PDB file of C-alpha atoms and ligand atoms in Angstrom:
ATOM      1  CA  MET K   1      -7.630 -15.022   4.956  1.00 67.00           C
ATOM      2  CA  SER K   2      -7.680 -13.024   8.258  1.00 78.00           C
ATOM      3  CA  ASN K   3      -4.585 -10.939   7.239  1.00 95.00           C
ATOM      4  CA  VAL K   4      -6.323  -9.413   4.104  1.00 98.00           C
ATOM      5  CA  ILE K   5      -8.419  -6.515   5.177  1.00 98.00           C
ATOM      6  CA  VAL K   6     -10.621  -4.972   2.625  1.00 98.00           C
ATOM      7  CA  LEU K   7     -12.048  -1.538   3.270  1.00 98.00           C
ATOM      8  CA  PRO K   8     -15.928  -1.536   3.849  1.00 98.00           C
ATOM      9  CA  GLN K   9     -17.531  -1.267   0.485  1.00 98.00           C
ATOM     10  CA  THR K  10     -19.547   1.625   1.067  1.00 98.00           C
ATOM     11  CA  ASN K  11     -21.629   4.059  -1.240  1.00 98.00           C
ATOM     12  CA  GLN K  12     -18.692   6.756  -0.977  1.00 98.00           C
ATOM     13  CA  LEU K  13     -15.778   3.912  -1.813  1.00 98.00           C
ATOM     14  CA  LYS K  14     -17.729   2.758  -4.783  1.00 98.00           C
ATOM     15  CA  GLY K  15     -18.458   5.737  -6.238  1.00 98.00           C
ATOM     16  CA  LEU K  16     -14.226   6.555  -5.693  1.00 98.00           C
ATOM     17  CA  TYR K  17     -13.348   3.555  -7.426  1.00 99.00           C
ATOM     18  CA  THR K  18     -16.024   4.089 -10.552  1.00 98.00           C
ATOM     19  CA  ILE K  19     -13.769   7.384 -11.325  1.00 98.00           C
ATOM     20  CA  ILE K  20     -10.554   5.848 -10.945  1.00 98.00           C
ATOM     21  CA  ARG K  21     -11.250   3.124 -12.970  1.00 98.00           C
ATOM     22  CA  ASP K  22     -12.856   4.824 -16.026  1.00 98.00           C
ATOM     23  CA  ARG K  23     -10.945   5.225 -18.637  1.00 98.00           C
ATOM     24  CA  ASN K  24     -12.316   8.843 -19.546  1.00 98.00           C
ATOM     25  CA  THR K  25     -11.021   9.979 -16.077  1.00 98.00           C
ATOM     26  CA  LYS K  26      -8.604  12.539 -16.586  1.00 98.00           C
ATOM     27  CA  ARG K  27      -5.405  12.517 -14.828  1.00 98.00           C
ATOM     28  CA  SER K  28      -6.023  15.503 -12.252  1.00 98.00           C
ATOM     29  CA  ASP K  29      -9.307  13.522 -11.143  1.00 98.00           C
ATOM     30  CA  PHE K  30      -7.601  10.757 -11.332  1.00 98.00           C
ATOM     31  CA  ILE K  31      -5.149  11.741  -8.666  1.00 98.00           C
ATOM     32  CA  PHE K  32      -7.416  13.417  -6.783  1.00 98.00           C
ATOM     33  CA  TYR K  33      -9.894  10.459  -5.983  1.00 98.00           C
ATOM     34  CA  ALA K  34      -6.869   7.716  -5.838  1.00 98.00           C
ATOM     35  CA  ASP K  35      -5.472  10.296  -3.026  1.00 98.00           C
ATOM     36  CA  ARG K  36      -8.283  10.079  -1.054  1.00 98.00           C
ATOM     37  CA  ILE K  37      -8.814   6.170  -1.559  1.00 98.00           C
ATOM     38  CA  ILE K  38      -4.902   6.173  -0.368  1.00 98.00           C
ATOM     39  CA  ARG K  39      -5.846   8.464   2.731  1.00 98.00           C
ATOM     40  CA  LEU K  40      -8.658   5.686   3.628  1.00 98.00           C
ATOM     41  CA  LEU K  41      -6.058   3.014   3.361  1.00 98.00           C
ATOM     42  CA  VAL K  42      -3.396   4.942   5.685  1.00 98.00           C
ATOM     43  CA  GLU K  43      -5.976   5.176   8.125  1.00 98.00           C
ATOM     44  CA  GLU K  44      -7.028   1.498   8.240  1.00 98.00           C
ATOM     45  CA  GLY K  45      -3.323   0.584   8.510  1.00 98.00           C
ATOM     46  CA  LEU K  46      -2.954   2.793  11.563  1.00 98.00           C
ATOM     47  CA  ASN K  47      -6.194   1.000  12.633  1.00 98.00           C
ATOM     48  CA  GLN K  48      -4.319  -2.294  12.756  1.00 97.00           C
ATOM     49  CA  LEU K  49      -1.336  -1.014  15.057  1.00 97.00           C
ATOM     50  CA  PRO K  50      -1.173  -2.105  18.591  1.00 96.00           C
ATOM     51  CA  VAL K  51      -1.896   0.125  21.385  1.00 97.00           C
ATOM     52  CA  GLU K  52      -0.997   0.203  24.888  1.00 97.00           C
ATOM     53  CA  PRO K  53      -2.675   2.040  27.913  1.00 98.00           C
ATOM     54  CA  ALA K  54      -1.914   5.724  28.163  1.00 98.00           C
ATOM     55  CA  ALA K  55      -3.667   7.379  31.205  1.00 98.00           C
ATOM     56  CA  ILE K  56      -4.154  11.210  30.953  1.00 98.00           C
ATOM     57  CA  GLU K  57      -6.134  13.970  32.482  1.00 98.00           C
ATOM     58  CA  THR K  58      -8.810  16.122  30.797  1.00 98.00           C
ATOM     59  CA  PRO K  59      -9.254  19.796  31.200  1.00 98.00           C
ATOM     60  CA  THR K  60     -11.783  18.752  33.430  1.00 98.00           C
ATOM     61  CA  GLY K  61      -9.622  17.010  35.807  1.00 98.00           C
ATOM     62  CA  ALA K  62     -11.172  14.034  35.234  1.00 98.00           C
ATOM     63  CA  ALA K  63      -8.532  11.088  34.673  1.00 98.00           C
ATOM     64  CA  PHE K  64      -9.139   9.173  31.117  1.00 98.00           C
ATOM     65  CA  PRO K  65      -7.843   5.782  30.470  1.00 98.00           C
ATOM     66  CA  GLY K  66      -6.433   6.334  26.679  1.00 98.00           C
ATOM     67  CA  VAL K  67      -4.239   4.328  24.381  1.00 98.00           C
ATOM     68  CA  LYS K  68      -1.178   5.368  22.519  1.00 96.00           C
ATOM     69  CA  PHE K  69       0.849   3.577  19.715  1.00 93.00           C
ATOM     70  CA  GLN K  70       3.274   0.690  20.611  1.00 90.00           C
ATOM     71  CA  GLY K  71       5.638   1.354  18.138  1.00 85.00           C
ATOM     72  CA  LYS K  72       7.420   3.343  15.420  1.00 95.00           C
ATOM     73  CA  ILE K  73       6.589   3.190  12.246  1.00 97.00           C
ATOM     74  CA  CYS K  74       8.127   3.958   8.901  1.00 98.00           C
ATOM     75  CA  GLY K  75       6.838   3.448   5.118  1.00 98.00           C
ATOM     76  CA  VAL K  76       8.528   1.931   2.237  1.00 98.00           C
ATOM     77  CA  SER K  77       7.316   2.540  -1.285  1.00 98.00           C
ATOM     78  CA  ILE K  78       7.807   0.651  -4.300  1.00 98.00           C
ATOM     79  CA  MET K  79       9.083   3.036  -6.685  1.00 98.00           C
ATOM     80  CA  ARG K  80       7.566   4.384  -9.220  1.00 96.00           C
ATOM     81  CA  ALA K  81       3.564   4.011  -8.571  1.00 98.00           C
ATOM     82  CA  GLY K  82       4.105   3.054  -4.481  1.00 98.00           C
ATOM     83  CA  GLU K  83       5.468   6.876  -4.632  1.00 98.00           C
ATOM     84  CA  SER K  84       2.319   8.206  -4.804  1.00 98.00           C
ATOM     85  CA  MET K  85       1.207   6.718  -1.656  1.00 98.00           C
ATOM     86  CA  GLU K  86       4.250   8.777   0.348  1.00 98.00           C
ATOM     87  CA  GLN K  87       1.795  11.568   0.790  1.00 98.00           C
ATOM     88  CA  GLY K  88      -0.965  10.145   2.355  1.00 98.00           C
ATOM     89  CA  LEU K  89       1.003   8.457   4.718  1.00 98.00           C
ATOM     90  CA  ARG K  90       2.738  11.863   5.701  1.00 98.00           C
ATOM     91  CA  GLU K  91      -0.318  13.521   6.017  1.00 97.00           C
ATOM     92  CA  CYS K  92      -1.306  11.149   9.044  1.00 97.00           C
ATOM     93  CA  CYS K  93       2.298  10.844  10.512  1.00 96.00           C
ATOM     94  CA  ARG K  94       4.084  13.875  10.711  1.00 94.00           C
ATOM     95  CA  SER K  95       7.806  13.593   9.822  1.00 92.00           C
ATOM     96  CA  VAL K  96       7.406   9.525   8.880  1.00 97.00           C
ATOM     97  CA  ARG K  97      10.481   8.430   7.912  1.00 98.00           C
ATOM     98  CA  ILE K  98      10.305   6.507   4.519  1.00 98.00           C
ATOM     99  CA  GLY K  99      12.429   4.142   2.308  1.00 98.00           C
ATOM    100  CA  LYS K 100      11.709   3.294  -1.310  1.00 98.00           C
ATOM    101  CA  ILE K 101      12.411   0.148  -3.312  1.00 98.00           C
ATOM    102  CA  LEU K 102      12.475   0.525  -7.073  1.00 98.00           C
ATOM    103  CA  ILE K 103      11.415  -2.753  -8.727  1.00 97.00           C
ATOM    104  CA  GLN K 104      10.014  -2.901 -11.836  1.00 96.00           C
ATOM    105  CA  ARG K 105       7.793  -5.188 -13.748  1.00 94.00           C
ATOM    106  CA  ASP K 106       9.103  -6.492 -17.304  1.00 93.00           C
ATOM    107  CA  GLU K 107       6.405  -5.539 -19.664  1.00 89.00           C
ATOM    108  CA  GLU K 108       6.855  -8.668 -21.695  1.00 92.00           C
ATOM    109  CA  THR K 109       7.167 -11.364 -19.285  1.00 95.00           C
ATOM    110  CA  ALA K 110       5.511  -9.083 -16.025  1.00 92.00           C
ATOM    111  CA  GLN K 111       8.497 -10.898 -13.938  1.00 95.00           C
ATOM    112  CA  PRO K 112       9.744  -8.030 -11.236  1.00 96.00           C
ATOM    113  CA  LYS K 113      13.211  -6.582 -11.218  1.00 97.00           C
ATOM    114  CA  LEU K 114      15.141  -5.251  -8.607  1.00 97.00           C
ATOM    115  CA  PHE K 115      17.456  -2.146  -9.390  1.00 98.00           C
ATOM    116  CA  TYR K 116      17.909  -0.231  -5.934  1.00 96.00           C
ATOM    117  CA  ASP K 117      16.660   0.048  -2.162  1.00 98.00           C
ATOM    118  CA  LYS K 118      17.635   2.678   0.461  1.00 98.00           C
ATOM    119  CA  LEU K 119      15.720   2.138   3.789  1.00 98.00           C
ATOM    120  CA  PRO K 120      15.970   3.635   7.075  1.00 98.00           C
ATOM    121  CA  ALA K 121      18.916   2.209   9.054  1.00 97.00           C
ATOM    122  CA  ASP K 122      16.367   1.126  12.024  1.00 97.00           C
ATOM    123  CA  ILE K 123      13.877  -0.408   9.951  1.00 98.00           C
ATOM    124  CA  ASP K 124      14.313  -3.716  11.917  1.00 98.00           C
ATOM    125  CA  ASN K 125      12.653  -1.719  14.861  1.00 97.00           C
ATOM    126  CA  ARG K 126       9.747  -0.444  13.110  1.00 98.00           C
ATOM    127  CA  TYR K 127       6.388  -1.267  11.966  1.00 98.00           C
ATOM    128  CA  VAL K 128       6.431  -0.892   8.105  1.00 98.00           C
ATOM    129  CA  PHE K 129       3.722   0.446   5.722  1.00 98.00           C
ATOM    130  CA  LEU K 130       4.874  -1.115   2.232  1.00 98.00           C
ATOM    131  CA  LEU K 131       3.300   1.121  -0.221  1.00 98.00           C
ATOM    132  CA  ASP K 132       2.064  -0.019  -3.813  1.00 98.00           C
ATOM    133  CA  PRO K 133      -0.970   0.613  -5.633  1.00 98.00           C
ATOM    134  CA  MET K 134      -1.164  -2.404  -7.458  1.00 98.00           C
ATOM    135  CA  LEU K 135      -1.019  -6.360  -6.248  1.00 98.00           C
ATOM    136  CA  ALA K 136      -1.466  -8.019  -9.726  1.00 98.00           C
ATOM    137  CA  THR K 137       0.675 -11.313  -9.959  1.00 98.00           C
ATOM    138  CA  GLY K 138       2.404 -10.340  -6.515  1.00 98.00           C
ATOM    139  CA  GLY K 139       5.878 -10.547  -7.733  1.00 98.00           C
ATOM    140  CA  SER K 140       6.914  -6.928  -6.993  1.00 98.00           C
ATOM    141  CA  ALA K 141       5.725  -6.819  -3.663  1.00 98.00           C
ATOM    142  CA  ALA K 142       6.872 -10.359  -2.789  1.00 98.00           C
ATOM    143  CA  MET K 143      10.489  -8.984  -4.252  1.00 98.00           C
ATOM    144  CA  ALA K 144      10.242  -6.238  -1.772  1.00 98.00           C
ATOM    145  CA  VAL K 145       8.856  -8.113   1.110  1.00 98.00           C
ATOM    146  CA  ASP K 146      11.929 -10.659   0.487  1.00 98.00           C
ATOM    147  CA  VAL K 147      14.244  -7.110   0.979  1.00 98.00           C
ATOM    148  CA  LEU K 148      12.664  -6.273   3.906  1.00 98.00           C
ATOM    149  CA  LYS K 149      12.985  -9.669   5.878  1.00 98.00           C
ATOM    150  CA  GLU K 150      16.558  -9.468   4.805  1.00 98.00           C
ATOM    151  CA  ARG K 151      17.069  -6.365   6.836  1.00 98.00           C
ATOM    152  CA  GLY K 152      15.427  -7.844  10.042  1.00 98.00           C
ATOM    153  CA  VAL K 153      11.825  -6.691   9.666  1.00 98.00           C
ATOM    154  CA  PRO K 154       9.350  -9.483  10.890  1.00 98.00           C
ATOM    155  CA  GLU K 155       6.549 -10.323   8.729  1.00 98.00           C
ATOM    156  CA  GLU K 156       4.187  -9.727  11.734  1.00 97.00           C
ATOM    157  CA  ARG K 157       5.223  -5.765  11.455  1.00 98.00           C
ATOM    158  CA  ILE K 158       4.659  -5.324   7.594  1.00 98.00           C
ATOM    159  CA  LEU K 159       1.262  -3.971   6.578  1.00 98.00           C
ATOM    160  CA  PHE K 160       1.068  -3.901   2.846  1.00 98.00           C
ATOM    161  CA  LEU K 161      -1.293  -1.097   1.748  1.00 98.00           C
ATOM    162  CA  ASN K 162      -2.699  -1.362  -1.798  1.00 98.00           C
ATOM    163  CA  LEU K 163      -5.818   0.035  -4.066  1.00 98.00           C
ATOM    164  CA  LEU K 164      -6.581  -2.855  -5.979  1.00 98.00           C
ATOM    165  CA  ALA K 165      -5.486  -6.937  -5.629  1.00 98.00           C
ATOM    166  CA  ALA K 166      -5.977  -9.808  -8.169  1.00 98.00           C
ATOM    167  CA  PRO K 167      -6.603 -13.013  -6.641  1.00 98.00           C
ATOM    168  CA  GLU K 168      -3.817 -14.625  -8.120  1.00 98.00           C
ATOM    169  CA  GLY K 169      -1.742 -11.795  -6.608  1.00 98.00           C
ATOM    170  CA  ILE K 170      -3.292 -12.477  -3.090  1.00 98.00           C
ATOM    171  CA  LYS K 171      -2.897 -16.046  -3.155  1.00 98.00           C
ATOM    172  CA  LEU K 172       1.195 -16.185  -3.899  1.00 98.00           C
ATOM    173  CA  PHE K 173       1.557 -13.347  -1.398  1.00 98.00           C
ATOM    174  CA  THR K 174      -0.139 -15.060   1.558  1.00 98.00           C
ATOM    175  CA  GLU K 175       1.094 -18.287   0.960  1.00 98.00           C
ATOM    176  CA  LYS K 176       4.614 -16.923   0.944  1.00 98.00           C
ATOM    177  CA  PHE K 177       4.064 -14.633   3.753  1.00 98.00           C
ATOM    178  CA  PRO K 178       1.603 -15.971   6.015  1.00 98.00           C
ATOM    179  CA  GLN K 179       1.744 -12.942   8.669  1.00 98.00           C
ATOM    180  CA  VAL K 180       2.050  -9.911   6.786  1.00 98.00           C
ATOM    181  CA  LYS K 181      -1.151  -8.204   6.961  1.00 98.00           C
ATOM    182  CA  ILE K 182      -2.943  -7.030   3.270  1.00 98.00           C
ATOM    183  CA  ILE K 183      -4.758  -3.724   3.265  1.00 98.00           C
ATOM    184  CA  THR K 184      -6.337  -3.212   0.014  1.00 98.00           C
ATOM    185  CA  GLY K 185      -9.593  -1.369  -1.196  1.00 98.00           C
ATOM    186  CA  ALA K 186     -10.841  -3.891  -3.647  1.00 98.00           C
ATOM    187  CA  ILE K 187     -10.649  -7.396  -5.057  1.00 98.00           C
ATOM    188  CA  ASP K 188     -11.072  -7.868  -8.628  1.00 98.00           C
ATOM    189  CA  ASP K 189     -11.733 -10.844 -10.689  1.00 98.00           C
ATOM    190  CA  CYS K 190      -8.711 -12.036 -11.845  1.00 98.00           C
ATOM    191  CA  LEU K 191      -5.567 -11.156 -14.350  1.00 98.00           C
ATOM    192  CA  ASP K 192      -5.979 -10.663 -17.945  1.00 98.00           C
ATOM    193  CA  GLU K 193      -3.704 -12.490 -20.626  1.00 96.00           C
ATOM    194  CA  LYS K 194      -0.772  -9.723 -19.910  1.00 96.00           C
ATOM    195  CA  LYS K 195      -0.963 -10.336 -16.066  1.00 97.00           C
ATOM    196  CA  TYR K 196      -3.122  -6.730 -15.743  1.00 98.00           C
ATOM    197  CA  ILE K 197      -5.745  -6.615 -12.854  1.00 98.00           C
ATOM    198  CA  SER K 198      -9.168  -7.007 -14.446  1.00 98.00           C
ATOM    199  CA  PRO K 199     -11.343  -5.306 -14.684  1.00 98.00           C
ATOM    200  CA  GLY K 200      -8.860  -3.137 -13.101  1.00 98.00           C
ATOM    201  CA  LEU K 201      -7.702   0.536 -13.795  1.00 98.00           C
ATOM    202  CA  GLY K 202      -4.654   0.152 -16.287  1.00 98.00           C
ATOM    203  CA  ASP K 203      -1.408   1.363 -15.547  1.00 98.00           C
ATOM    204  CA  PHE K 204      -1.543   3.122 -12.150  1.00 98.00           C
ATOM    205  CA  GLY K 205       1.838   4.436 -12.701  1.00 98.00           C
ATOM    206  CA  ASP K 206       1.537   5.830 -16.023  1.00 98.00           C
ATOM    207  CA  ARG K 207      -2.273   7.436 -15.159  1.00 98.00           C
ATOM    208  CA  TYR K 208      -0.952   9.179 -11.543  1.00 98.00           C
ATOM    209  CA  TYR K 209       2.149  10.373 -13.271  1.00 98.00           C
ATOM    210  CA  CYS K 210       2.282  10.634 -17.094  1.00 95.00           C
ATOM    211  CA  ILE K 211      -0.850  10.517 -19.042  1.00 76.00           C
TER     212      ILE K 211
HETATM  213  C1  PRP B   1       3.283  -2.089 -11.102  1.00 59.72           C
HETATM  214  C2  PRP B   1       2.583  -1.764  -9.600  1.00 59.72           C
HETATM  215  C3  PRP B   1       3.301  -2.757  -8.942  1.00 59.72           C
HETATM  216  C4  PRP B   1       3.152  -3.945 -10.101  1.00 59.72           C
HETATM  217  C5  PRP B   1       2.389  -4.861  -9.618  1.00 59.72           C
HETATM  218  O1  PRP B   1       4.631  -1.561 -11.195  1.00 59.72           O
HETATM  219  O2  PRP B   1       2.957  -0.628  -9.294  1.00 59.72           O
HETATM  220  O3  PRP B   1       4.714  -2.504  -8.241  1.00 59.72           O
HETATM  221  O4  PRP B   1       3.173  -3.360 -11.289  1.00 59.72           O
HETATM  222  O5  PRP B   1       2.830  -6.038 -10.640  1.00 59.72           O
HETATM  223  P1  PRP B   1       2.891  -7.535  -9.742  1.00 59.72           P
HETATM  224  O6  PRP B   1       1.980  -7.829  -8.924  1.00 59.72           O
HETATM  225  O7  PRP B   1       2.415  -8.409 -11.399  1.00 59.72           O
HETATM  226  O8  PRP B   1       4.402  -7.373  -9.545  1.00 59.72           O
HETATM  227  P2  PRP B   1       5.396  -1.210 -12.639  1.00 59.72           P
HETATM  228  O9  PRP B   1       6.625  -2.390 -12.526  1.00 59.72           O
HETATM  229  O10 PRP B   1       4.631  -1.441 -13.776  1.00 59.72           O
HETATM  230  O11 PRP B   1       5.951  -0.083 -12.312  1.00 59.72           O
HETATM  231  P3  PRP B   1       5.361   1.630 -12.325  1.00 59.72           P
HETATM  232  O12 PRP B   1       5.402   1.459 -10.603  1.00 59.72           O
HETATM  233  O13 PRP B   1       6.762   2.438 -12.483  1.00 59.72           O
HETATM  234  O14 PRP B   1       4.379   1.513 -12.923  1.00 59.72           O
HETATM  235  N1  URA B   2       0.440  -2.659 -12.867  1.00 59.72           N
HETATM  236  C1  URA B   2      -0.669  -1.814 -12.994  1.00 59.72           C
HETATM  237  O1  URA B   2      -0.128  -0.517 -13.149  1.00 59.72           O
HETATM  238  N2  URA B   2      -1.852  -2.332 -13.212  1.00 59.72           N
HETATM  239  C2  URA B   2      -2.244  -3.717 -13.388  1.00 59.72           C
HETATM  240  O2  URA B   2      -3.324  -3.815 -13.854  1.00 59.72           O
HETATM  241  C3  URA B   2      -0.840  -4.720 -13.146  1.00 59.72           C
HETATM  242  C4  URA B   2       0.315  -4.065 -12.538  1.00 59.72           C
END
C-alpha cells in the first residue's frame, strides 16, 4: 500500500486523537483539535507534491539551489463534513481555489448519493486535494473521484486527505484507484454493523457542526 500515507504516530498526534475520539469532548474542543490534525494532513499533502529546481540568491549574495512547487493545486471538499477541512488548506495555500461535491451517505443503507458538484474550470490542470474527514466504506470518496476523473483529473494528481480510515474503505478505494494517494491520520480496526468506523469518533459532521 505504497499510496497510503499515515501521519507519524507521535505522542502529540495520539493525544490529539484521544481528545477528538472521546465522546465527552465538547464541540468547541472537538473543532479546535480536529483543526490541528487537519493542518498536519494538509502539510503532509504538500510534502507529497513534486518540486522543480529554483535557483535564488540570498541576502548574503550567495547562490542557493532551492526548489519550488511544479504545479497548481486546488481543494475539493465532500460536503458537509469535508468543508471543515477547507480552512486548514487556506491557511497553508493563500487564495487556493476550492470546489465542492455534495455527497450524502444514506443513513440506512450507507450507500452514497451524489447531489451536486461545482469545480474549478481548469481542475484538469491541477493537483486536487480531496477533503473528507472520514473514509468508512469508501463509497463516498470513490464517487467523488469518479466525478473528478470525468472532469479530466488523472488519478495520480489526486490526494485524498482524511482523519480516520477503515481497512474496508482503504481496500475498496485502493483497488479502484491504485494511483490516488491517501493521506490519513489513523487507520482504525473495522466498520461496525452501522458501517461506522470502530473505535472511530462517531459522526464527524454532527460533532463539528451540530452537537
Ligand atoms: C460521512 C463522511 C463521508 C462519508 C464516509 O458523510 O463525511 O463523506 O460519511 O462514509 P463512506 O466511506 O461509507 O461513504 P455523511 O454522508 O454522513 O454526511 P455529512 O458530511 O453531512 O456528515
Ligand atoms: N461518517 C462518519 O462521520 N463517521 C463514520 O464513522 C462513518 C461515516
